[in-house]
Each structure stands twice: as structure tokens, then as C-alpha cells.
Short mmCIF file of C-alpha atoms and ligand atoms in Angstrom, two decimals:
data_model
loop_
_atom_site.label_atom_id
_atom_site.label_comp_id
_atom_site.label_asym_id
_atom_site.label_seq_id
_atom_site.Cartn_x
_atom_site.Cartn_y
_atom_site.Cartn_z
CA MET A 1 42.72 5.88 46.89
CA ASN A 2 41.71 2.57 48.38
CA PRO A 3 39.74 0.87 45.55
CA ALA A 4 36.85 -0.27 47.78
CA HIS A 5 36.53 3.28 49.03
CA ALA A 6 36.66 4.65 45.48
CA PHE A 7 33.35 3.07 44.50
CA GLU A 8 31.59 4.46 47.58
CA THR A 9 32.98 7.95 47.00
CA LEU A 10 31.99 7.77 43.33
CA HIS A 11 28.52 6.56 44.27
CA LEU A 12 27.98 9.48 46.67
CA ARG A 13 29.27 11.94 44.08
CA MET A 14 26.84 10.53 41.50
CA LEU A 15 23.95 10.82 43.97
CA ASP A 16 24.79 14.53 44.26
CA VAL A 17 24.80 14.84 40.46
CA GLY A 18 21.40 13.12 40.46
CA HIS A 19 20.04 15.54 43.07
CA LEU A 20 21.10 18.55 41.00
CA ARG A 21 19.50 17.04 37.90
CA ALA A 22 16.30 16.24 39.79
CA ALA A 23 16.13 19.81 41.12
CA SER A 24 16.52 21.07 37.58
CA ALA A 25 13.74 18.71 36.45
CA VAL A 26 11.44 20.18 39.13
CA LEU A 27 12.10 23.66 37.73
CA ASP A 28 11.43 22.40 34.20
CA TRP A 29 8.17 20.80 35.28
CA ASP A 30 7.10 23.96 37.07
CA GLN A 31 7.90 26.00 33.97
CA GLU A 32 5.56 23.86 31.86
CA VAL A 33 2.76 23.51 34.42
CA ASN A 34 2.64 26.55 36.75
CA MET A 35 5.05 29.32 35.93
CA PRO A 36 3.73 32.71 34.75
CA SER A 37 5.19 33.55 31.34
CA ALA A 38 7.11 36.58 32.68
CA GLY A 39 9.13 34.18 34.82
CA ALA A 40 10.79 32.60 31.78
CA PRO A 41 14.05 34.63 31.60
CA ALA A 42 14.87 34.18 35.31
CA ARG A 43 13.94 30.51 35.13
CA GLY A 44 16.27 30.09 32.17
CA ARG A 45 19.16 31.51 34.23
CA GLN A 46 18.34 29.33 37.25
CA LEU A 47 18.25 26.22 35.09
CA ALA A 48 21.50 27.15 33.35
CA THR A 49 23.27 27.48 36.73
CA LEU A 50 21.96 24.18 38.07
CA ASN A 51 22.75 22.31 34.85
CA ALA A 52 26.25 23.78 34.72
CA HIS A 53 26.91 22.64 38.31
CA ALA A 54 25.60 19.15 37.58
CA HIS A 55 27.75 18.91 34.47
CA ALA A 56 30.87 20.28 36.18
CA LEU A 57 30.53 17.83 39.08
CA PHE A 58 29.97 14.91 36.72
CA ALA A 59 32.54 15.67 34.03
CA ALA A 60 35.33 16.70 36.47
CA SER A 61 38.62 14.81 36.28
CA GLU A 62 38.06 13.65 39.90
CA THR A 63 35.08 11.64 38.66
CA GLY A 64 37.32 10.01 36.06
CA ASN A 65 39.94 9.18 38.69
CA LEU A 66 37.32 7.63 40.96
CA ILE A 67 35.96 5.57 38.05
CA ASN A 68 39.45 4.29 37.21
CA ASP A 69 40.17 3.42 40.85
CA ALA A 70 36.83 1.66 41.21
CA LEU A 71 37.30 -0.20 37.91
CA ALA A 72 40.65 -1.49 39.18
CA ALA A 73 38.74 -3.28 41.94
CA ARG A 74 35.66 -4.09 39.87
CA ASP A 75 35.95 -7.85 40.52
CA HIS A 76 35.42 -7.25 44.23
CA LEU A 77 32.05 -5.60 43.67
CA GLY A 78 28.73 -7.48 43.53
CA PRO A 79 26.84 -7.67 40.21
CA ASP A 80 24.58 -4.69 40.93
CA ARG A 81 27.52 -2.45 41.78
CA GLN A 82 29.43 -3.68 38.78
CA ALA A 83 26.45 -2.80 36.58
CA LEU A 84 26.19 0.63 38.19
CA LEU A 85 29.92 1.29 37.79
CA ASP A 86 29.84 0.25 34.12
CA GLU A 87 26.92 2.58 33.42
CA ILE A 88 28.59 5.52 35.16
CA ALA A 89 31.79 4.83 33.20
CA TYR A 90 29.83 4.67 29.93
CA ASP A 91 28.15 8.04 30.58
CA TYR A 92 31.38 9.63 31.72
CA ASN A 93 33.38 8.46 28.71
CA ARG A 94 30.81 9.90 26.34
CA ALA A 95 30.51 13.17 28.26
CA VAL A 96 34.25 13.88 28.34
CA ARG A 97 34.65 13.40 24.60
CA ILE A 98 32.67 16.61 24.11
CA PRO A 99 34.74 19.64 25.19
CA GLU A 100 33.17 22.49 27.12
CA THR A 101 33.77 24.93 24.24
CA PHE A 102 31.76 22.69 21.91
CA VAL A 103 28.91 22.37 24.41
CA ARG A 104 28.69 26.16 24.57
CA ARG A 105 28.78 26.61 20.78
CA PHE A 106 26.16 23.91 20.33
CA SER A 107 23.89 25.35 22.96
CA GLU A 108 24.11 28.87 21.48
CA ALA A 109 23.38 27.58 17.97
CA ARG A 110 20.45 25.63 19.35
CA SER A 111 18.89 28.59 21.14
CA ALA A 112 19.19 30.73 18.01
CA ALA A 113 17.80 27.93 15.84
CA TYR A 114 14.86 27.35 18.14
CA GLN A 115 13.84 31.02 18.11
CA ALA A 116 14.25 31.18 14.32
CA TRP A 117 12.27 27.97 13.90
CA LEU A 118 9.31 29.30 15.93
CA ASP A 119 9.03 32.29 13.56
CA ALA A 120 9.83 30.27 10.44
CA ARG A 121 7.11 27.76 11.22
CA ARG A 122 4.55 30.47 12.00
CA LEU A 123 5.29 32.20 8.68
CA SER A 124 6.02 28.97 6.82
CA ASP A 125 9.32 30.54 5.78
CA PHE A 126 11.92 27.80 5.33
CA LEU A 127 14.62 30.21 4.11
CA ALA A 128 14.57 31.96 7.50
CA PHE A 129 15.41 28.64 9.17
CA LEU A 130 17.87 27.40 6.52
CA PRO A 131 21.12 28.95 7.89
CA HIS A 132 20.31 27.53 11.33
CA LEU A 133 19.62 24.08 9.94
CA GLU A 134 22.90 24.20 8.02
CA ALA A 135 24.78 25.23 11.18
CA LEU A 136 23.20 22.46 13.26
CA VAL A 137 24.01 19.81 10.65
CA VAL A 138 27.66 20.90 10.66
CA LEU A 139 27.74 20.90 14.48
CA ASN A 140 26.18 17.44 14.60
CA ARG A 141 28.80 16.11 12.18
CA GLU A 142 31.43 17.62 14.45
CA LYS A 143 29.79 16.02 17.48
CA ALA A 144 29.75 12.64 15.74
CA ALA A 145 33.46 12.97 14.96
CA LEU A 146 34.18 13.79 18.63
CA LEU A 147 32.15 10.80 19.83
CA GLY A 148 33.56 8.42 17.22
CA TYR A 149 31.80 5.89 14.99
CA ILE A 150 32.48 2.95 12.72
CA ASP A 151 30.14 3.09 9.70
CA THR A 152 28.44 6.45 9.59
CA PRO A 153 28.45 9.62 11.71
CA TYR A 154 24.70 9.14 12.13
CA ASP A 155 25.35 6.13 14.36
CA ALA A 156 27.25 8.28 16.87
CA LEU A 157 24.18 10.53 17.17
CA LEU A 158 21.69 7.66 17.30
CA GLU A 159 23.66 6.20 20.22
CA ASP A 160 22.49 9.07 22.46
CA TYR A 161 18.88 7.97 22.12
CA GLU A 162 19.01 4.28 21.18
CA ARG A 163 22.22 2.84 22.52
CA GLY A 164 23.71 0.03 20.43
CA MET A 165 21.38 0.57 17.45
CA THR A 166 22.90 1.39 14.04
CA SER A 167 21.48 2.79 10.85
CA ALA A 168 22.59 -0.40 9.06
CA GLN A 169 20.21 -2.32 11.34
CA LEU A 170 17.43 0.21 10.92
CA LYS A 171 17.45 0.49 7.13
CA PRO A 172 16.10 -2.96 6.19
CA ILE A 173 13.54 -2.77 9.03
CA PHE A 174 12.34 0.65 7.90
CA ASP A 175 12.28 -0.32 4.19
CA LEU A 176 9.95 -3.21 4.95
CA LEU A 177 7.73 -1.12 7.25
CA ALA A 178 7.48 1.64 4.64
CA ARG A 179 6.36 -0.79 1.96
CA ARG A 180 3.82 -2.67 4.05
CA GLN A 181 2.40 0.32 5.93
CA SER A 182 1.94 2.49 2.82
CA ALA A 183 0.18 -0.41 1.14
CA LEU A 184 -2.08 -0.89 4.16
CA ALA A 185 -2.92 2.83 4.33
CA ALA A 186 -3.77 2.83 0.60
CA ARG A 187 -6.09 -0.19 1.01
CA ILE A 188 -7.84 1.49 3.93
CA SER A 189 -8.42 4.74 2.03
CA GLU A 190 -10.00 2.75 -0.83
CA SER A 191 -12.11 0.67 1.56
CA ALA A 192 -15.89 1.07 1.53
CA ALA A 193 -15.77 0.95 5.34
CA ALA A 194 -13.81 4.23 5.41
CA VAL A 195 -16.96 6.30 5.89
CA GLY A 196 -17.14 9.73 7.52
CA GLU A 197 -17.18 10.44 11.24
CA PRO A 198 -20.41 9.69 13.10
CA GLY A 199 -22.42 12.62 14.49
CA TRP A 200 -22.08 11.66 18.17
CA LEU A 201 -18.35 12.34 18.09
CA GLY A 202 -19.05 16.04 17.42
CA GLN A 203 -20.64 16.61 20.87
CA ARG A 204 -19.02 18.65 23.67
CA TRP A 205 -17.42 16.60 26.44
CA ASP A 206 -17.31 18.17 29.88
CA THR A 207 -13.64 18.62 30.76
CA ALA A 208 -14.11 17.92 34.48
CA ARG A 209 -15.63 14.55 33.52
CA GLN A 210 -12.76 13.91 31.11
CA TRP A 211 -10.31 14.61 33.91
CA GLU A 212 -12.08 12.12 36.22
CA PHE A 213 -11.99 9.51 33.48
CA THR A 214 -8.24 9.91 32.91
CA GLU A 215 -7.57 9.58 36.66
CA GLN A 216 -9.80 6.51 36.87
CA VAL A 217 -7.98 4.82 33.99
CA LEU A 218 -4.57 5.75 35.45
CA ARG A 219 -5.57 4.23 38.80
CA ASP A 220 -6.81 1.10 37.06
CA MET A 221 -3.53 0.82 35.13
CA GLY A 222 -1.66 0.83 38.45
CA PHE A 223 -0.30 4.39 38.46
CA ASP A 224 0.51 5.18 42.10
CA PHE A 225 -0.93 8.59 42.97
CA ASN A 226 1.00 8.53 46.26
CA ALA A 227 4.17 8.50 44.17
CA GLY A 228 3.04 10.72 41.34
CA ARG A 229 0.49 13.20 40.06
CA GLN A 230 -1.18 14.41 36.91
CA ASP A 231 -1.45 18.06 35.85
CA ARG A 232 -2.39 20.01 32.74
CA SER A 233 0.08 21.44 30.24
CA ALA A 234 0.07 22.61 26.62
CA HIS A 235 2.21 19.64 25.54
CA PRO A 236 1.76 16.41 27.50
CA PHE A 237 4.95 14.95 29.00
CA THR A 238 6.32 12.75 31.79
CA THR A 239 9.10 13.67 34.18
CA ASN A 240 10.37 12.23 37.43
CA PHE A 241 12.42 13.41 40.38
CA SER A 242 12.67 9.96 41.99
CA ILE A 243 10.87 6.64 41.62
CA HIS A 244 8.51 7.96 44.30
CA ASP A 245 7.69 11.20 42.50
CA VAL A 246 6.68 10.79 38.87
CA ARG A 247 4.74 13.59 37.14
CA ILE A 248 2.63 13.39 34.03
CA THR A 249 0.58 15.99 32.21
CA THR A 250 -2.31 15.92 29.79
CA ARG A 251 -4.36 18.52 27.91
CA LEU A 252 -8.12 18.85 27.89
CA THR A 253 -10.34 20.06 25.07
CA GLU A 254 -14.12 20.02 25.15
CA GLU A 255 -14.37 19.14 21.47
CA ASP A 256 -12.20 16.05 21.61
CA PHE A 257 -13.45 12.90 23.28
CA PHE A 258 -10.18 10.97 22.95
CA SER A 259 -7.29 13.43 23.14
CA ALA A 260 -6.95 13.81 26.93
CA LEU A 261 -7.54 10.12 27.54
CA PHE A 262 -4.93 8.87 25.11
CA SER A 263 -2.39 11.48 26.25
CA SER A 264 -2.93 10.33 29.83
CA ILE A 265 -2.62 6.65 28.99
CA HIS A 266 0.48 7.34 26.89
CA GLU A 267 2.21 9.35 29.62
CA GLY A 268 0.86 6.87 32.18
CA GLY A 269 2.71 4.11 30.31
CA HIS A 270 5.93 6.12 30.61
CA ALA A 271 5.17 6.81 34.28
CA LEU A 272 4.58 3.17 35.18
CA TYR A 273 8.05 2.47 33.85
CA GLU A 274 9.53 5.23 36.04
CA GLN A 275 7.63 4.01 39.11
CA GLY A 276 8.67 0.43 38.43
CA TYR A 277 12.45 0.48 38.91
CA ARG A 278 13.96 -1.41 41.84
CA GLU A 279 13.85 0.38 45.18
CA GLU A 280 17.58 -0.24 45.68
CA ASP A 281 18.37 1.57 42.40
CA GLU A 282 16.71 4.79 43.59
CA GLY A 283 18.78 7.87 42.75
CA THR A 284 21.23 5.99 40.51
CA VAL A 285 21.47 5.72 36.74
CA LEU A 286 20.27 2.10 37.00
CA ALA A 287 16.83 3.56 37.78
CA SER A 288 16.38 4.68 34.18
CA ALA A 289 15.45 3.20 30.82
CA PRO A 290 18.19 1.91 28.51
CA SER A 291 16.83 3.79 25.50
CA LEU A 292 14.06 6.10 24.33
CA GLY A 293 12.72 3.32 22.11
CA MET A 294 12.21 1.04 25.11
CA HIS A 295 10.59 3.90 27.02
CA GLU A 296 8.30 4.59 24.09
CA SER A 297 7.40 0.90 23.85
CA GLN A 298 5.73 1.23 27.26
CA SER A 299 3.68 4.30 26.42
CA ARG A 300 2.59 2.85 23.08
CA LEU A 301 1.75 -0.55 24.48
CA TRP A 302 -0.64 1.03 26.99
CA GLU A 303 -2.01 3.71 24.69
CA ASN A 304 -2.43 1.84 21.41
CA MET A 305 -2.53 -1.83 22.18
CA ILE A 306 -4.53 -1.75 25.40
CA GLY A 307 -6.27 1.64 25.28
CA ARG A 308 -7.35 1.26 21.66
CA SER A 309 -8.56 -2.34 22.08
CA LEU A 310 -12.18 -3.48 22.03
CA PRO A 311 -11.97 -5.13 25.50
CA PHE A 312 -10.84 -1.78 26.96
CA TRP A 313 -13.95 -0.03 25.59
CA ASN A 314 -16.20 -2.92 26.61
CA HIS A 315 -15.12 -2.31 30.15
CA TYR A 316 -15.38 1.49 30.22
CA LEU A 317 -18.60 2.00 28.23
CA PRO A 318 -20.97 1.58 31.24
CA TYR A 319 -18.78 3.97 33.27
CA LEU A 320 -18.76 6.51 30.43
CA ARG A 321 -22.54 6.35 29.98
CA LYS A 322 -22.83 7.44 33.62
CA GLN A 323 -20.16 10.12 33.19
CA TYR A 324 -21.87 11.68 30.16
CA PRO A 325 -25.60 11.16 30.78
CA GLY A 326 -27.54 10.92 27.53
CA GLN A 327 -24.49 11.48 25.33
CA LEU A 328 -23.53 7.87 24.63
CA ASP A 329 -26.91 6.11 24.78
CA ARG A 330 -26.81 4.99 21.18
CA VAL A 331 -23.06 4.39 21.08
CA GLY A 332 -21.69 0.88 21.54
CA ALA A 333 -18.22 -0.32 22.55
CA GLU A 334 -17.56 -1.21 18.89
CA ASP A 335 -18.27 2.39 17.90
CA LEU A 336 -15.79 3.70 20.47
CA PHE A 337 -13.25 1.10 19.35
CA ARG A 338 -13.72 2.07 15.70
CA GLU A 339 -13.36 5.81 16.33
CA ALA A 340 -10.32 5.30 18.58
CA ASN A 341 -8.65 3.62 15.60
CA ARG A 342 -9.88 5.76 12.73
CA VAL A 343 -7.22 6.13 10.06
CA ARG A 344 -6.80 9.73 8.89
CA THR A 345 -3.74 10.06 6.73
CA SER A 346 -2.30 13.37 7.88
CA LEU A 347 0.57 15.65 6.95
CA ILE A 348 1.32 16.12 10.64
CA ARG A 349 3.24 13.45 12.54
CA VAL A 350 1.73 14.14 15.97
CA GLU A 351 -1.78 13.73 14.54
CA ALA A 352 -0.93 10.47 12.78
CA ASP A 353 -2.71 7.21 13.55
CA GLU A 354 -1.01 3.90 14.26
CA CYS A 355 -1.35 2.82 10.65
CA THR A 356 0.70 5.69 9.23
CA TYR A 357 2.81 6.88 12.18
CA ASN A 358 5.96 4.97 11.27
CA LEU A 359 5.87 6.40 7.74
CA HIS A 360 6.36 9.87 9.23
CA VAL A 361 9.31 8.57 11.21
CA ILE A 362 10.90 6.77 8.29
CA LEU A 363 10.86 9.78 5.98
CA ARG A 364 12.55 11.88 8.68
CA PHE A 365 15.14 9.16 9.29
CA GLU A 366 15.95 9.01 5.58
CA LEU A 367 16.34 12.76 5.34
CA GLU A 368 18.39 13.21 8.49
CA THR A 369 20.80 10.38 7.66
CA ALA A 370 21.28 11.94 4.21
CA LEU A 371 21.90 15.36 5.81
CA ILE A 372 24.43 14.06 8.32
CA GLU A 373 26.18 11.91 5.72
CA GLY A 374 26.37 14.86 3.32
CA ARG A 375 24.18 13.27 0.64
CA LEU A 376 21.55 16.00 0.97
CA GLU A 377 22.00 19.77 1.22
CA ALA A 378 19.90 21.51 3.85
CA ALA A 379 18.55 23.81 1.10
CA ASP A 380 17.06 20.77 -0.66
CA VAL A 381 15.15 19.51 2.40
CA PRO A 382 11.69 20.93 1.46
CA GLY A 383 11.72 19.33 -2.00
CA ALA A 384 12.98 15.99 -0.67
CA TRP A 385 10.45 16.10 2.16
CA ASN A 386 7.50 16.78 -0.12
CA GLU A 387 8.55 14.03 -2.48
CA LYS A 388 8.67 11.46 0.33
CA VAL A 389 5.29 12.56 1.70
CA ARG A 390 3.86 11.98 -1.79
CA GLN A 391 5.52 8.57 -2.00
CA TYR A 392 4.67 7.25 1.50
CA LEU A 393 1.45 9.03 2.41
CA GLY A 394 0.04 9.96 -1.00
CA LEU A 395 -0.41 13.58 0.12
CA GLU A 396 0.64 16.95 -1.33
CA VAL A 397 2.39 19.30 1.11
CA PRO A 398 0.84 22.78 0.69
CA ASP A 399 3.46 24.67 2.71
CA ASP A 400 6.61 24.03 4.77
CA ALA A 401 4.80 24.73 8.05
CA SER A 402 2.84 21.51 7.51
CA GLY A 403 5.93 19.92 5.95
CA CYS A 404 9.57 20.06 6.99
CA LEU A 405 9.11 22.83 9.57
CA GLN A 406 6.53 21.02 11.70
CA ASP A 407 8.80 19.28 14.24
CA ILE A 408 10.85 20.81 17.02
CA HIS A 409 13.60 18.13 16.96
CA TRP A 410 15.98 19.52 14.33
CA SER A 411 15.70 23.05 15.72
CA HIS A 412 16.77 21.54 19.05
CA GLY A 413 19.78 20.06 17.31
CA SER A 414 18.42 16.53 17.85
CA PHE A 415 19.36 14.24 14.98
CA GLY A 416 18.90 10.52 15.59
CA TYR A 417 15.87 10.90 17.85
CA PHE A 418 13.05 10.10 15.40
CA PRO A 419 13.79 6.36 14.91
CA THR A 420 13.08 5.73 18.59
CA TYR A 421 9.35 6.35 18.01
CA ALA A 422 9.14 3.59 15.40
CA LEU A 423 11.32 1.26 17.47
CA GLY A 424 8.91 1.83 20.36
CA ASN A 425 6.10 0.54 18.15
CA LEU A 426 8.09 -2.55 17.16
CA TYR A 427 9.25 -3.35 20.70
CA SER A 428 5.74 -2.90 22.10
CA ALA A 429 4.26 -5.37 19.61
CA GLN A 430 6.98 -7.93 20.34
CA LEU A 431 6.46 -7.56 24.09
CA LEU A 432 2.67 -7.79 23.72
CA ALA A 433 2.85 -10.96 21.61
CA THR A 434 5.01 -12.64 24.28
CA MET A 435 2.80 -11.36 27.08
CA GLU A 436 -0.33 -12.72 25.35
CA ALA A 437 1.29 -16.16 25.21
CA ALA A 438 2.35 -15.94 28.87
CA ILE A 439 -1.07 -14.68 30.07
CA PRO A 440 -3.71 -16.57 28.07
CA ASP A 441 -6.63 -14.67 29.65
CA LEU A 442 -4.96 -11.24 29.23
CA TRP A 443 -7.82 -9.83 27.15
CA ASP A 444 -10.53 -11.30 29.39
CA GLN A 445 -8.86 -9.44 32.23
CA VAL A 446 -8.73 -6.18 30.23
CA ASN A 447 -12.41 -6.71 29.44
CA GLU A 448 -13.00 -6.58 33.23
CA GLY A 449 -10.75 -3.52 33.65
CA VAL A 450 -8.06 -5.64 35.32
CA PHE A 451 -4.60 -4.57 34.17
CA GLY A 452 -2.57 -6.04 37.03
CA PRO A 453 -1.27 -9.13 35.19
CA CYS A 454 -0.12 -6.94 32.31
CA LEU A 455 1.69 -4.51 34.62
CA CYS A 456 3.28 -7.36 36.61
CA TRP A 457 4.66 -8.89 33.42
CA LEU A 458 6.11 -5.57 32.28
CA ARG A 459 7.55 -4.90 35.74
CA GLU A 460 9.34 -8.23 35.74
CA HIS A 461 10.63 -8.25 32.17
CA VAL A 462 11.24 -4.57 31.48
CA HIS A 463 10.87 -2.08 34.35
CA ARG A 464 12.91 -3.79 37.05
CA VAL A 465 15.84 -4.33 34.71
CA GLY A 466 16.40 -0.57 34.57
CA ARG A 467 19.63 0.13 32.75
CA ARG A 468 21.27 -3.21 33.56
CA GLU A 469 20.68 -4.28 29.95
CA THR A 470 20.36 -2.51 26.60
CA ALA A 471 16.98 -2.34 24.87
CA VAL A 472 17.92 -5.17 22.53
CA GLU A 473 19.06 -7.34 25.45
CA ILE A 474 15.80 -6.70 27.33
CA LEU A 475 13.86 -7.63 24.22
CA ARG A 476 15.94 -10.75 23.66
CA ASP A 477 15.53 -11.91 27.27
CA ALA A 478 11.81 -11.14 27.34
CA THR A 479 10.78 -12.39 23.90
CA GLY A 480 13.67 -14.55 22.62
CA LYS A 481 13.90 -12.32 19.54
CA GLU A 482 15.91 -9.46 18.04
CA PRO A 483 14.01 -6.30 17.07
CA ASP A 484 11.92 -7.16 14.03
CA THR A 485 8.80 -6.14 12.15
CA ASP A 486 6.81 -9.40 12.31
CA ALA A 487 4.83 -8.85 15.49
CA PHE A 488 4.05 -5.21 14.70
CA LEU A 489 2.92 -5.81 11.12
CA GLU A 490 0.81 -8.76 12.17
CA TYR A 491 -0.79 -6.73 14.94
CA LEU A 492 -1.45 -3.79 12.61
CA GLU A 493 -2.71 -5.76 9.64
CA SER A 494 -5.06 -7.92 11.68
CA LYS A 495 -6.47 -4.96 13.63
CA TYR A 496 -7.14 -2.86 10.55
CA SER A 497 -8.33 -5.71 8.36
CA ALA A 498 -11.08 -6.35 10.89
CA LEU A 499 -11.92 -2.65 11.32
CA TYR A 500 -12.02 -1.85 7.61
CA ASN A 501 -13.18 -5.20 6.17
CA LEU A 502 -10.04 -5.51 4.06
ZN1 LIG B 1 6.09 9.02 24.54
#
């Protein structure tokens, strides 16, 4: 085929793949938000058909031929098309290393493991999950061998979530974080300022008012409701079908003042990223994030660094006093700030505060690398887990349901996913430190509820890049630094030293 024509044909084919994937994402969203539970089996079949068509179209040998033809004429393409072609080629080369028979075996093992995990967690019965965990570890080793790696099979798995990152890079970073964050958590728990929760927090908070508050904050952040919407779901998430249709969800509980808000801000941070790609990248793989860690940096920057800051609460306190008449009369912005940042060392990762969150990630990373590298038997996971929880968090694990059975990731066959949460924290702190230097009145603006300068900076340095660069390249261009712990530890230690008089 004529090489110039090859790129155009490939591009159109990839748009079709994108449309099938977007349609499948709509069905997924509907399943979480609207679908009656009896619809689940049929929905599963519909999704399987759509996903199979998307995969077949993408992984077909014709796609490979078009890529090769287009690559032969790569020099004649402009930089944006070259970037797009390279990204399509990268995805294709990874996809075709995994044979169809393996995909089927993996997917069957995963479905069985997920069902077994739901029961095992409910009954706190690790032995019921053990054979599935063993099978998934073996399958992941096989997957790593198919994908190829240099140092350790774990790196091949990590690549799916955090492209270019290796466990050799992560280990020294995580060792330092573990030491400093456990020490900080221990100092906080011994601090005289670590007093019990104030009475006002135990009030009931009207859920309609909570909903209005989340929408107000999302609007203020710059979330475009003409190109997105918020709904309720049991587990908050973000999905998108185009840059002009980005969906987020949150959950509301009357007893919890903060939960819906912080879920909304978190998912709103993800959504601003999805709404912020370049118009001309619409429908292509360039309109996506380079890694989960970079995506998570956006949600955590908005949720933790902005949403849990004193200027944020200074701005919203008068609004909240009107929203909840009589309920916050004796509560100041400092009180809201303090409660939004209360450290409660928990056994459960998803309930963890900023101070201890990375410790949950690090212990999982250490266990899953040991599993994949064959240094740990699946049967020994509960003992190893409990020992690490004792070491890092100073807690005793009473049962496996609140220990090694708590997360869905391994039952989904996802090994290599956890580190992206901690990387998100590190990236967000590095981006924030640079943004603070670039926008000297950043916090005065937040104090007035003005988030535009912050969003503009993120648009320019992160969102609009899309997948043209890896996460590390984006970070390097934006901050001049490689991923490191300095900015995050400084942020954490100064915030908590002030809050807990350390
Ligand atoms: Zn997130």
C-alpha cells in the first residue's frame, strides 16, 4: 500500500477500535450507575461481544501491516502523527505478544478468582482463595515471559500500568518512604494533639445539600458540566467516552461530612485530566494519560493538596454555614481543616489517610514482587502480610478479611497496579511544588475559591501532553526533576507537624 495512505487507513481503523471501546465503556458505566441487578448476565455477554470485536479489529494482522507500511514513511509525517503512530505501534506490539488462547485462560481464571474472592473475603477464609491466587501468580509469570523483561518479571507487569518504571527504581524510593512515613505516623499517634473526634462531626448531613456542595466545588474547579456529569454509585469512579463526555460518580452518606466531597474532588481531578486533552487528539490514543500514576497525581493533587488545605476551607466555610443552618456555627475553618486531615492508622487501605497511605501500597508491592519472583509462596501471604502491617503500621491484623483479602486487585489478576497510587502521591507533590513557584499567589487564589490558575498550569504541563510523553518525561519537563520523595515528604511532614504540634 502507498505509505501515505497507510497512515490514514490505520488512523480510521483505530478510530473504529476507539468507538467500540467507548461503547463498551458506556455499558460499563450504565452497569455501575443505572442497571437493575438482574441485567448483569446479559450485560456481561454484551460487553464480551463488544470487547472481542474491538480486540479482533485491533490485534488483526492487517493492523500490523498498516503499522509497518506507515512506519516505512514515518519521516514524511508531522510530529503529531509520528507520535500517534508510535503509540499505536507500542500498543499493538504489546497486544500481539499475548496469544488469544492465553487471553481466554487468563480471563477464565480471573472470573473464577473474583467469585471465590468475594466469598473468601466475606467469610475471611483465605484457604478458599489460595488455589486461585496460586493460579493467577503462575499466569502472571507466564504473561511476563510472553511480554519480555530485562531484570525481573515484575517489570513486565508494571509496564502495563506505569510505562517505563522498574522495580529497581521503585525499591529505594519505597524504602525511604516506608522509613519516614512510619516514623511520622508513630510521632503523630504519640502526640498530645491527637485527641478524639469533636462532637459536631457526629451530626447528620443532608445528602441533597452534600450533592449541591460537590457540584459547586466541581464547577469551581473547572469541571465542564456540558462535557460531563456526576452520578451516584457504590464505588466512585471516572470514565470517559470522549473528551466531551466524561462521567464521574460519588457516594453519599448522611453520617459522613467528608466522604462524598473528597470522592467528588478526587474523581473530578481525574475528569479534568480527561477533559483537558487537545481537541485534535479526540478519539485517538494521544487523548489519554501516559500512566496510572500520572492520572492519580491529578486526583490526589486536587483532593489532598487543594481540597484538604486550610485556604480551601476558609473559602467554603461561609457557603457551608448557609447550606447547613445551625450545624456549623461553632466550627471554624481550622476545625474543618484539622478533621479533613485527621490521621487514623487503619488496617484498610481505602480508609487510609495521606500520612499512612503509601505504607499500605509499599507492603503490597513488596509482597507481590516476592510472589512474582518466586521468593514467596502464595500460602505464606497471610503471615507475611500481617508481619508487614505490624512493622509499618504498628497494628495487629485480626482476620484476613481486614488483611490480605481486602483488595480486589489480585483477584482481578492485576499485579503491578498498586505502586501507581504511591507514584501519584509523589508526582502530585512535585507538580505542586513547581506550580507554587510559578504562581506565587496560588494559595491566595484558592482562599478566594479561584482555581483557574492551578487548572491552567496543569492543562499546559500535563493534560495537553496526553500520551506524547511518558510520565517521567512529563515530570522532567514540568519540574526539571526525576520522580523522587523530597517534595512529597516535605509536604507531608510540614502539614502534619503544624496540625499535630510535632
Ligand atoms: Zn484515583
